Coordinates of C-alpha atoms in Angstrom, one line a residue:
Chain A
M144 CA 11.2 15.1 -6.3
A145 CA 7.6 14.9 -7.5
D146 CA 6.0 16.6 -4.7
A147 CA 7.6 20.0 -5.7
K148 CA 6.8 22.7 -2.5
T149 CA 5.8 25.1 -5.1
A150 CA 2.9 22.7 -6.4
R151 CA 2.0 20.7 -3.6
A152 CA 1.0 16.9 -4.0
E153 CA -2.2 15.7 -4.4
W154 CA -3.4 11.6 -4.4
G155 CA -2.9 10.2 -7.8
T156 CA -6.4 8.6 -7.8
R157 CA -9.5 8.1 -5.0
F158 CA -8.8 4.1 -4.7
G159 CA -5.1 5.6 -3.8
F160 CA -6.6 7.8 -0.8
L161 CA -9.1 5.4 0.8
M162 CA -6.4 2.6 0.8
A163 CA -4.0 5.5 2.1
M164 CA -6.4 5.9 5.1
I165 CA -6.8 2.4 5.6
G166 CA -3.5 1.1 5.1
A167 CA -2.8 4.3 7.9
M168 CA -5.6 2.8 10.6
V169 CA -5.2 -0.7 9.8
G170 CA -2.4 -1.5 12.2
A171 CA -1.7 -4.3 15.1
G172 CA -4.7 -4.1 17.6
N173 CA -7.2 -4.9 14.9
I174 CA -5.3 -8.0 14.6
W175 CA -4.0 -9.2 17.7
R176 CA -6.8 -6.8 19.8
F177 CA -9.8 -6.5 18.7
P178 CA -10.8 -10.0 17.8
Y179 CA -10.3 -11.1 22.0
V180 CA -11.6 -7.7 22.9
M181 CA -14.4 -8.9 20.9
G182 CA -15.0 -11.9 22.4
N183 CA -14.1 -11.3 25.4
N184 CA -17.2 -8.6 26.3
G185 CA -20.1 -10.3 25.6
G186 CA -19.5 -10.9 21.3
G187 CA -22.0 -9.8 19.6
A188 CA -23.1 -7.4 22.5
F189 CA -19.7 -6.2 21.8
V190 CA -20.3 -5.6 18.3
L191 CA -23.3 -3.9 18.5
A192 CA -21.8 -1.4 21.0
F193 CA -18.9 -0.6 19.2
L194 CA -20.5 -0.1 16.0
T195 CA -22.7 2.8 17.4
L196 CA -19.8 3.9 18.6
L197 CA -18.5 4.0 15.5
F198 CA -21.1 5.6 14.1
V199 CA -21.6 8.4 16.5
L200 CA -18.0 9.4 17.2
A201 CA -15.5 8.4 14.8
V202 CA -17.1 8.8 11.5
P203 CA -17.9 12.6 12.5
G204 CA -14.9 13.1 13.7
L205 CA -12.8 11.9 11.2
M206 CA -15.1 13.8 8.5
A207 CA -14.3 16.8 10.4
E208 CA -10.6 16.3 10.6
V209 CA -10.1 14.8 6.7
A210 CA -12.3 18.1 6.4
L211 CA -10.0 20.3 7.8
G212 CA -6.8 19.5 6.0
R213 CA -8.6 19.4 3.0
Y214 CA -9.6 23.3 3.6
T215 CA -6.7 24.2 4.6
K216 CA -4.5 22.3 2.8
K217 CA -1.6 22.2 5.5
G218 CA -0.1 19.8 7.3
I219 CA -0.7 20.2 11.3
I220 CA 1.1 23.0 12.2
G221 CA 0.1 25.2 9.6
A222 CA -3.8 24.2 9.5
F223 CA -3.6 24.9 13.4
R224 CA -2.4 28.4 12.7
D225 CA -5.1 29.1 9.9
V226 CA -7.4 28.5 12.5
L227 CA -6.2 30.2 15.6
G228 CA -3.7 32.5 13.9
R229 CA -0.1 33.0 14.6
G230 CA 1.5 32.3 18.5
G231 CA 2.0 30.4 20.7
L232 CA -1.7 28.3 20.9
V233 CA -0.2 27.2 17.5
G234 CA 1.5 24.8 19.9
L235 CA -1.6 22.8 20.1
G236 CA -0.3 21.2 16.6
V237 CA 3.0 20.9 18.1
I238 CA 0.8 18.6 20.6
V239 CA -0.1 16.3 17.8
L240 CA 3.4 16.8 15.9
L241 CA 5.0 15.2 19.4
V242 CA 2.8 12.5 20.1
N243 CA 3.1 10.9 16.5
V244 CA 6.8 11.0 16.2
A245 CA 6.4 9.3 20.1
L246 CA 3.8 6.9 18.6
M247 CA 6.1 6.3 15.9
S248 CA 8.9 6.0 18.4
Y249 CA 7.7 2.7 19.4
Y250 CA 5.4 1.3 16.7
S251 CA 9.0 1.2 14.7
P252 CA 10.9 -1.7 17.1
L253 CA 6.8 -3.4 17.0
I254 CA 6.4 -3.3 12.9
G255 CA 9.9 -4.7 13.5
W256 CA 8.4 -7.8 15.5
T257 CA 6.1 -8.3 12.6
L258 CA 9.1 -8.0 10.2
Y259 CA 10.7 -11.1 11.7
Y260 CA 7.7 -13.7 12.2
A261 CA 7.2 -12.4 8.8
V262 CA 10.8 -13.6 7.3
H263 CA 10.6 -17.0 9.3
S264 CA 7.0 -17.5 7.8
L265 CA 9.0 -17.8 4.7
L266 CA 11.4 -19.6 6.0
F267 CA 9.0 -22.5 7.5
T268 CA 10.8 -22.4 10.8
F269 CA 7.4 -21.9 12.7
T270 CA 6.4 -25.5 11.0
A271 CA 9.8 -27.5 11.4
P272 CA 10.1 -30.3 14.0
G273 CA 10.8 -29.3 17.6
F274 CA 10.0 -25.8 17.4
E275 CA 8.8 -24.0 20.5
A276 CA 6.9 -20.9 20.1
Q277 CA 7.6 -19.2 23.8
T278 CA 11.2 -20.2 24.0
F279 CA 11.8 -18.6 19.6
L280 CA 9.8 -15.3 21.5
D281 CA 11.8 -15.6 24.7
S282 CA 15.3 -15.7 23.2
F283 CA 13.7 -12.6 20.5
F284 CA 13.2 -10.6 23.4
A285 CA 16.3 -11.3 24.8
N286 CA 18.4 -10.2 21.7
P287 CA 18.5 -6.1 21.6
A288 CA 21.4 -6.6 19.1
L289 CA 18.4 -8.0 16.8
L290 CA 15.6 -6.0 18.3
I291 CA 17.5 -2.8 16.9
G292 CA 18.3 -3.8 14.0
L293 CA 15.0 -4.6 12.9
H294 CA 14.2 -1.5 14.2
T295 CA 16.7 0.3 12.3
V296 CA 15.8 -1.8 9.2
V297 CA 12.4 -0.6 9.5
M298 CA 13.0 3.1 9.6
A299 CA 14.9 2.7 6.6
S300 CA 12.8 1.2 4.6
V301 CA 9.4 3.8 6.1
A302 CA 12.3 6.4 4.9
G303 CA 13.2 4.8 1.5
V304 CA 9.2 5.2 0.7
L305 CA 8.5 8.7 1.8
L306 CA 11.3 9.7 0.0
L307 CA 9.5 8.7 -3.1
G308 CA 6.9 10.6 -2.2
I309 CA 3.3 11.1 -2.1
R310 CA 1.7 9.5 -5.3
R311 CA 4.8 7.7 -6.2
G312 CA 6.0 6.0 -2.9
V313 CA 3.1 6.2 -0.1
E314 CA 0.0 5.4 -2.7
R315 CA 1.8 2.8 -4.2
L316 CA 2.6 1.0 -1.1
V317 CA -0.7 1.5 -0.2
V318 CA -3.0 0.2 -3.4
Y319 CA -1.4 -2.9 -3.0
A320 CA -0.7 -3.5 0.2
V321 CA -4.1 -3.0 1.9
P322 CA -6.0 -5.1 -0.8
A323 CA -2.9 -8.0 -0.2
L324 CA -3.9 -7.8 3.7
V325 CA -7.4 -8.4 3.2
I326 CA -6.8 -11.1 0.6
A327 CA -4.1 -12.7 3.5
L328 CA -6.6 -12.6 5.9
A329 CA -9.5 -14.2 3.1
I330 CA -7.5 -17.2 2.4
M331 CA -6.8 -17.9 5.9
T332 CA -10.2 -17.4 7.3
V333 CA -11.1 -19.6 4.3
R334 CA -8.8 -22.3 5.6
G335 CA -9.9 -21.8 9.5
L336 CA -13.4 -22.3 8.5
T337 CA -12.6 -25.9 6.7
L338 CA -11.1 -27.1 10.0
P339 CA -12.7 -29.4 12.3
G340 CA -13.7 -27.4 15.4
A341 CA -13.6 -24.1 14.0
S342 CA -17.4 -23.1 15.0
E343 CA -15.7 -23.0 18.8
G344 CA -14.2 -19.6 16.8
I345 CA -17.1 -18.7 15.5
A346 CA -19.4 -19.0 18.4
F347 CA -16.6 -17.4 21.0
A348 CA -16.1 -14.2 18.7
F349 CA -20.4 -14.1 17.8
D350 CA -22.3 -15.8 20.4
V351 CA -24.1 -13.0 21.8
Q352 CA -24.7 -11.9 25.4
W353 CA -26.6 -9.5 26.0
E354 CA -25.6 -9.0 29.4
F355 CA -22.8 -7.3 28.3
L356 CA -24.7 -4.3 27.0
L357 CA -25.5 -3.3 30.6
Q358 CA -21.9 -3.4 31.8
G359 CA -19.2 0.1 31.8
S360 CA -16.4 -2.0 30.6
T361 CA -18.1 -3.3 27.4
W362 CA -18.7 0.4 26.4
I363 CA -15.4 1.6 28.0
A364 CA -13.7 -1.4 25.6
A365 CA -15.6 -0.9 22.7
L366 CA -15.1 3.7 23.0
G367 CA -11.2 2.2 23.5
Q368 CA -11.3 0.5 20.5
A369 CA -13.1 2.5 17.9
L370 CA -11.5 5.7 19.1
F371 CA -8.1 4.1 18.7
S372 CA -8.7 1.6 16.1
T373 CA -9.5 4.9 13.9
G374 CA -7.3 7.0 14.5
L375 CA -8.9 9.6 14.7
G376 CA -7.8 13.0 15.7
W377 CA -4.3 11.9 15.4
G378 CA -3.5 13.8 12.6
I379 CA -3.4 11.1 9.8
G380 CA -6.8 12.1 8.4
L381 CA -5.8 15.8 8.9
T382 CA -2.7 15.1 6.6
V383 CA -4.1 12.6 4.2
G384 CA -7.2 15.0 3.8
S385 CA -4.4 17.9 2.7
Y386 CA -3.3 16.2 -0.5
L387 CA -7.2 15.5 -1.9
R388 CA -7.6 16.7 -5.2
E389 CA -10.4 19.8 -5.8
Y390 CA -13.5 17.7 -6.4
D391 CA -12.9 14.8 -4.5
D392 CA -15.6 14.2 -1.5
V393 CA -14.7 14.4 2.0
P394 CA -17.6 12.5 4.2
L395 CA -17.9 9.0 2.9
G396 CA -14.7 8.4 1.7
G397 CA -13.1 10.1 5.2
G398 CA -15.5 9.4 7.0
V399 CA -17.9 6.3 6.4
F400 CA -15.5 4.1 4.3
T401 CA -12.6 4.7 6.6
A402 CA -13.9 3.9 9.9
I403 CA -16.4 1.1 8.6
G404 CA -13.8 -0.4 6.1
E405 CA -11.3 -0.4 8.7
S406 CA -13.4 -1.9 11.1
S407 CA -14.0 -4.3 8.4
I408 CA -10.6 -5.6 8.5
A409 CA -11.0 -6.4 12.3
I410 CA -14.0 -8.4 12.0
L411 CA -12.4 -10.6 9.1
A412 CA -9.4 -10.9 11.6
A413 CA -11.4 -12.6 14.4
L414 CA -13.0 -14.7 11.6
A415 CA -9.2 -15.7 10.3
I416 CA -7.6 -16.4 13.5
F417 CA -10.4 -17.6 16.3
P418 CA -11.3 -20.4 13.7
V419 CA -7.7 -21.8 13.5
V420 CA -7.2 -21.0 17.4
F421 CA -10.1 -23.1 18.4
A422 CA -9.7 -25.6 15.9
V423 CA -6.2 -26.7 17.7
G424 CA -8.0 -26.5 20.8
V425 CA -5.4 -23.0 21.8
E426 CA -6.5 -20.9 24.5
P427 CA -7.4 -17.6 22.6
D428 CA -5.1 -14.2 23.5
A429 CA -4.7 -10.9 23.0
G430 CA -1.5 -9.0 21.6
A431 CA 1.8 -10.5 21.2
G432 CA 0.5 -13.5 23.2
L433 CA -1.7 -14.0 20.4
A434 CA 0.2 -13.2 17.1
F435 CA 3.9 -14.7 18.6
V436 CA 2.9 -17.3 20.5
S437 CA -0.6 -19.1 20.3
L438 CA -0.7 -18.7 16.5
V439 CA 2.3 -20.0 16.2
Q440 CA 1.5 -22.8 18.4
V441 CA -1.8 -23.5 15.7
F442 CA 0.3 -23.4 11.9
P443 CA 2.3 -27.1 12.8
E444 CA -1.4 -28.6 13.7
I445 CA -3.2 -27.5 10.5
P446 CA -2.6 -28.7 7.2
L447 CA -1.2 -26.4 5.0
G448 CA 0.5 -24.2 7.9
G449 CA 2.9 -22.9 6.7
L450 CA 1.1 -21.4 3.7
V451 CA -1.4 -20.1 6.5
A452 CA 1.4 -18.9 8.3
I453 CA 3.1 -16.6 5.5
L454 CA -0.1 -15.7 4.9
F455 CA -1.1 -14.5 8.4
F456 CA 2.8 -12.6 9.1
L457 CA 2.8 -11.1 5.7
G458 CA -0.5 -9.5 6.1
F459 CA 1.1 -8.5 9.5
F460 CA 3.6 -6.7 8.1
L461 CA 1.5 -5.4 5.4
A462 CA -0.9 -3.5 8.3
T463 CA 1.8 -2.3 10.4
F464 CA 4.4 -1.2 7.7
T465 CA 1.6 1.0 6.1
S466 CA 0.5 2.7 9.1
G467 CA 4.1 3.3 10.4
V468 CA 4.5 5.0 6.7
V469 CA 1.3 7.2 7.1
I470 CA 2.0 8.1 10.8
T471 CA 5.7 9.6 9.5
E472 CA 4.3 11.2 6.8
V473 CA 2.3 13.6 9.5
S474 CA 5.6 14.5 11.0
V475 CA 7.1 14.7 7.4
T476 CA 4.2 17.0 5.5
T477 CA 3.9 19.5 8.8
L478 CA 8.1 20.1 8.9
S479 CA 8.5 20.0 5.5
E480 CA 6.2 23.0 5.5
E481 CA 7.1 24.7 8.8
T482 CA 11.1 24.9 8.2
G483 CA 11.4 25.3 4.6
L484 CA 14.0 21.8 3.8
S485 CA 12.7 20.2 1.5
R486 CA 11.1 16.7 1.8
T487 CA 14.5 14.7 1.6
Q488 CA 16.0 16.2 4.3
T489 CA 12.7 16.5 6.0
V490 CA 12.3 12.8 5.7
L491 CA 16.0 11.5 6.4
G492 CA 15.5 14.2 10.0
V493 CA 12.4 13.0 10.7
C494 CA 13.2 9.3 10.3
G495 CA 16.6 9.7 11.9
A496 CA 14.7 11.3 15.1
I497 CA 12.3 8.5 15.1
W498 CA 15.0 5.9 15.0
L499 CA 16.8 7.7 17.6
L500 CA 14.3 7.6 20.1
G501 CA 13.0 4.4 19.2
I502 CA 16.4 2.6 20.3
P503 CA 15.0 2.2 24.1
S504 CA 11.5 0.5 22.9
A505 CA 13.5 -1.1 20.4
Y506 CA 16.0 -2.7 23.3
S507 CA 13.2 -3.5 25.5
P508 CA 9.9 -4.8 25.4
A509 CA 9.0 -3.5 28.6
I510 CA 9.9 -0.1 27.7
L511 CA 7.7 -0.3 24.4
D512 CA 4.7 -1.3 26.5
Y513 CA 4.7 1.6 28.9
L514 CA 4.9 3.8 26.6
D515 CA 2.4 1.9 24.8
F516 CA 0.5 2.5 27.3
V517 CA 1.2 6.1 28.5
F518 CA 0.7 7.6 24.9
G519 CA -2.3 5.3 24.3
N520 CA -4.1 6.3 27.1
W521 CA -2.7 9.8 27.6
G522 CA -1.2 11.0 24.4
L523 CA -3.4 10.0 21.9
P524 CA -6.1 11.3 23.4
L525 CA -4.6 14.5 24.3
A526 CA -4.0 14.9 20.5
T527 CA -7.5 13.9 19.9
L528 CA -8.7 16.3 21.7
A529 CA -6.7 19.6 20.6
I530 CA -7.6 18.6 16.5
I531 CA -11.3 17.8 17.5
G532 CA -11.3 20.9 20.1
V533 CA -9.4 23.9 17.8
I534 CA -12.3 22.7 14.8
G535 CA -15.3 22.5 17.7
W536 CA -14.9 25.4 19.3
V537 CA -12.7 27.7 17.2
L538 CA -13.3 27.2 14.0
G539 CA -16.7 26.3 14.0
P540 CA -17.8 22.8 13.2
E541 CA -21.0 24.6 11.3
R542 CA -18.6 26.5 9.3
L543 CA -16.4 23.6 8.0
R544 CA -19.3 21.6 7.6
L545 CA -20.9 24.3 5.1
L546 CA -17.5 25.6 3.6
A547 CA -15.6 21.9 3.2
V548 CA -17.5 18.7 4.4
N549 CA -20.3 19.1 2.6
R550 CA -18.9 20.4 -0.7
N551 CA -18.0 17.9 -3.2
A552 CA -19.7 15.2 -0.8
G553 CA -21.1 11.8 -1.8
V554 CA -23.1 12.4 1.4
H555 CA -25.2 15.0 2.9
V556 CA -23.8 16.0 6.1
G557 CA -26.9 17.6 8.4
K558 CA -26.7 19.9 11.8
W559 CA -26.8 16.9 13.8
W560 CA -23.0 17.1 12.8
D561 CA -22.2 20.0 15.1
P562 CA -23.1 19.2 18.3
V563 CA -21.2 16.0 18.2
I564 CA -17.8 18.0 16.8
K565 CA -18.6 20.8 19.5
Y566 CA -19.6 18.7 22.5
V567 CA -19.7 14.8 22.6
I568 CA -16.4 14.1 20.4
P569 CA -14.7 16.4 23.3
S570 CA -16.0 15.4 26.5
V571 CA -15.5 11.7 25.5
M572 CA -11.8 12.7 25.0
I573 CA -12.3 14.3 28.3
F574 CA -13.8 11.3 29.9
I575 CA -11.5 8.3 28.7
M576 CA -8.4 10.4 29.7
A577 CA -9.9 10.9 33.4
Y578 CA -11.7 7.2 33.9
Y579 CA -7.8 5.8 32.7
A580 CA -5.9 8.1 35.2
W581 CA -8.6 6.9 37.8
E582 CA -8.4 3.2 37.1
D583 CA -4.6 3.4 37.0
F584 CA -4.4 5.8 40.0
G585 CA -1.3 6.2 41.6
S586 CA 1.0 3.5 38.7
A587 CA 4.1 4.7 36.7
E588 CA 1.9 4.3 33.6
M589 CA -1.1 6.9 35.1
I590 CA 2.0 9.6 36.4
G591 CA 3.8 9.4 33.0
G592 CA -0.1 9.9 31.5
M593 CA -0.2 12.8 33.5
L594 CA 3.4 13.9 32.5
V595 CA 2.4 14.0 28.8
I596 CA -0.7 15.9 29.5
V597 CA 1.1 18.7 31.2
L598 CA 4.2 18.8 30.1
L599 CA 2.9 18.4 26.0
P600 CA 1.2 21.7 25.8
I601 CA 4.0 23.6 28.0
V602 CA 6.3 22.4 25.3
G603 CA 4.1 22.9 22.6
Y604 CA 2.8 26.6 23.6
G605 CA 6.5 27.6 24.7
V606 CA 7.7 26.5 21.2
M607 CA 5.4 28.4 19.1
S608 CA 5.7 31.6 21.2
V609 CA 9.3 31.7 21.1
L610 CA 9.2 30.9 17.0
E611 CA 6.4 32.7 15.9
G612 CA 6.5 35.6 18.6
R613 CA 4.7 35.5 21.8
G614 CA 4.7 39.6 22.6
G615 CA 4.9 40.8 19.8
D616 CA 1.8 41.1 17.2
P617 CA -0.2 37.8 17.6
G618 CA -1.1 37.4 13.7
T619 CA -3.5 37.3 11.9
T620 CA -6.5 34.8 11.7
D621 CA -9.0 33.7 8.8
V622 CA -11.0 32.4 11.6
T623 CA -11.4 33.0 15.3
G624 CA -13.9 33.6 16.7
G625 CA -16.1 30.9 15.7
D626 CA -18.9 29.5 17.9
D627 CA -21.8 28.3 16.5
Chain B
M166 CA -19.7 -26.2 19.6
V167 CA -23.3 -26.1 17.6
L168 CA -23.7 -23.0 16.3
T169 CA -26.9 -21.6 17.2
A170 CA -29.4 -19.5 14.9
D171 CA -28.1 -16.0 17.3
I172 CA -24.9 -16.9 16.6
L173 CA -25.3 -17.3 12.5
G174 CA -27.6 -14.2 12.6
M175 CA -25.4 -11.9 14.3
L176 CA -22.0 -13.4 12.1
A177 CA -24.7 -12.4 9.2
F178 CA -25.4 -9.0 10.7
T179 CA -21.8 -7.9 11.4
L180 CA -20.8 -9.2 7.4
V181 CA -23.8 -6.6 6.5
A182 CA -23.3 -4.0 8.6
F183 CA -19.3 -3.8 8.4
W184 CA -18.5 -5.6 5.2
G185 CA -22.0 -4.4 3.6
V186 CA -21.4 -1.0 4.5
A187 CA -18.1 0.0 3.7
S188 CA -18.1 -2.1 0.4
W189 CA -21.7 0.7 -0.7
A190 CA -19.6 2.9 0.6
L191 CA -16.6 1.9 -2.1
V192 CA -18.7 1.2 -4.5
R193 CA -19.9 4.4 -4.7
T194 CA -17.8 6.6 -3.9
M195 CA -15.6 5.0 -6.3
R196 CA -18.3 5.4 -9.0
Q197 CA -19.0 9.2 -8.2
E198 CA -15.2 9.3 -9.1
S199 CA -15.9 7.7 -11.9
R200 CA -18.4 10.4 -12.7
K201 CA -17.0 13.6 -11.7
I202 CA -13.8 12.2 -14.6
E203 CA -16.7 11.5 -17.0
L204 CA -17.9 15.9 -16.6
L205 CA -14.4 17.0 -16.5
E206 CA -13.7 15.5 -19.8
G207 CA -16.3 17.4 -21.5
Q208 CA -16.5 20.5 -19.5
D209 CA -13.7 22.4 -17.5
R210 CA -15.6 22.2 -13.7
I211 CA -18.4 20.6 -12.3
D212 CA -21.2 21.7 -9.7
T213 CA -19.9 22.0 -6.1
Y214 CA -22.6 21.7 -4.0
S215 CA -25.9 19.8 -3.3
P216 CA -29.3 21.6 -3.8
T217 CA -29.8 21.1 0.1
A218 CA -26.2 21.7 1.1
L219 CA -26.1 25.3 -1.4
A220 CA -29.5 26.2 0.4
E221 CA -27.9 26.0 3.8
L222 CA -24.8 27.5 2.5
R223 CA -26.5 30.4 1.7
E224 CA -28.9 30.8 4.1
W225 CA -25.7 30.3 6.6
I226 CA -24.3 33.4 4.3
Q227 CA -27.3 35.5 4.8
N228 CA -27.4 35.1 8.7
N229 CA -23.9 35.2 9.5
P230 CA -22.9 38.5 7.3
D231 CA -20.2 40.2 9.5
D232 CA -18.6 36.6 9.8
P233 CA -14.5 36.3 9.6
L234 CA -15.4 33.3 6.6
V235 CA -18.8 34.9 5.0
D236 CA -16.0 36.4 2.1
D237 CA -15.0 32.5 1.8
A238 CA -18.2 30.9 1.8
R239 CA -19.8 34.0 -0.5
R240 CA -16.7 32.9 -3.2
R241 CA -17.5 29.0 -3.2
H242 CA -21.7 29.6 -3.0
N243 CA -20.9 32.1 -5.9
E244 CA -18.8 29.4 -7.7
C245 CA -20.9 26.8 -7.5
V246 CA -23.9 28.9 -9.1
E247 CA -21.8 30.0 -12.1
T248 CA -21.0 26.5 -12.7
L249 CA -24.9 25.4 -12.7
E250 CA -25.8 28.0 -15.0
G251 CA -22.6 27.6 -17.5
T252 CA -23.0 24.1 -17.3
D253 CA -25.3 21.8 -19.3
R254 CA -24.2 18.5 -17.4
R255 CA -24.6 18.6 -13.4
F256 CA -22.9 15.9 -10.8
Y257 CA -25.7 16.7 -8.3
D258 CA -29.3 16.2 -8.6
W259 CA -30.2 19.8 -10.0
S260 CA -32.8 20.9 -12.4
D261 CA -33.4 23.8 -14.8
E262 CA -35.7 25.1 -13.0
E263 CA -33.9 25.1 -9.3
V264 CA -31.1 26.4 -11.4
E265 CA -32.5 29.1 -13.1
R266 CA -33.8 30.1 -9.4
L267 CA -30.6 30.8 -8.1
E268 CA -28.3 34.3 -7.3
R269 CA -25.4 35.4 -6.4
I270 CA -25.0 36.5 -3.1

């Protein structure tokens, strides 16, 4: 393998690292969620709230996460051990690992949906006479064998890319896939904007309703988008950052470009989708309803609709697939380091486990929705809290800023950054978990979320206590006691 | 619906704030990458800290002599100073006077 265990792999190019970050962060949410949330929360007012939160939370948070990976040059568990020392607390890294595996277990079937629609776009199914979008979707979801088969194809493809390694697999994929996604959306935007009635879609997305800035729901929606869309604290930034080269910058590429660049693709998606949706007079929607019903109804109605469908669904598939590859790499990197298994063995083991765990979500979209809600609202914020908490309260943001963030940096990060990492981001993560618990109090989703919050730390602590010897020497740590 | 000046203004602002900033960051970081590669073709190492960042690092080392990471910080500081003293071409905006005033810790 290119990624020999004795010599840790590195990104071949700066562009490869940047595209890996964007490819990981741009997923289904950018395309089927952001445009609708934006339009329904005050348009331009939402953009201002979202942009503010990106710069206050996501940009500094991503800088911290990527810098920790770059500083330790290890995957999640190894990085946590470097900071915390050996012992049960390294289980905080296990939380991040488990959340990633869970996330990928229901994300893989979703990638399978996009693959199915991409294939049918190439067959011009959506522009065929007599085609019914809702009937097509219903029959697709009523075919478990097909859904599980697609999940299998996706995980096999993810494994195929990861087996090739960081440079020859992940990097080679993202440097083509991410630009292809942007080009596809850009062409679709041009097509949409030249349709009669397209201005309705622009008005829906960009009309400025200032009163929304005074509503808490706007800021909650913007907060959710800023945190979940950028993948802050999921271990992705840490893992991708661990493969940076000696003289690579962290804050400009890993922070500013990643957060703003991936959000730019969400803006482009809004420009690509809503003009065509409104030009045809279809009601805007979010999620599967937008991508697989509303948009599919639009394509037969517009000139060159079949080609636009190909651009959209191939772009959509690339967005989700690149995310899936890099999300899986998080587990592969850390487990390969921790177990001593070869990369090939680890890739096959991780992808096999995710495939197995993903079968229920592939079998039933209702299970997928449930897991998405539970892990989206509580599991992922818990992972973020683990990573940013360790940086903010154990390693210390000032140390990380001086030792890693500002070393070889493309932009200087000042002292303002320290309290953001130590106080602001952890407080926001606790707030958002409490808010969702309060909003869904007593529901099955809330109970599942509470189980995630309680059980994952227990499992993580227990596993690492056993593996690293809880009762004995807690081991040495280079950096504990860091409180700026 | 007619696109009003407000809507068009917000559209323009959004494009500049997102695509403008992202493009700026991409171009800047790729140019810096080219500069680093160019420097490394002529010398085996490049300076790793800007004057501001190195001053902050030095101040922290002096204020935290017992910190568990102070040795690592000192190593990184001195490595940058040695590089600055041993190379003619620099990545960051160091003046010769600034470099002459630097000392190892």
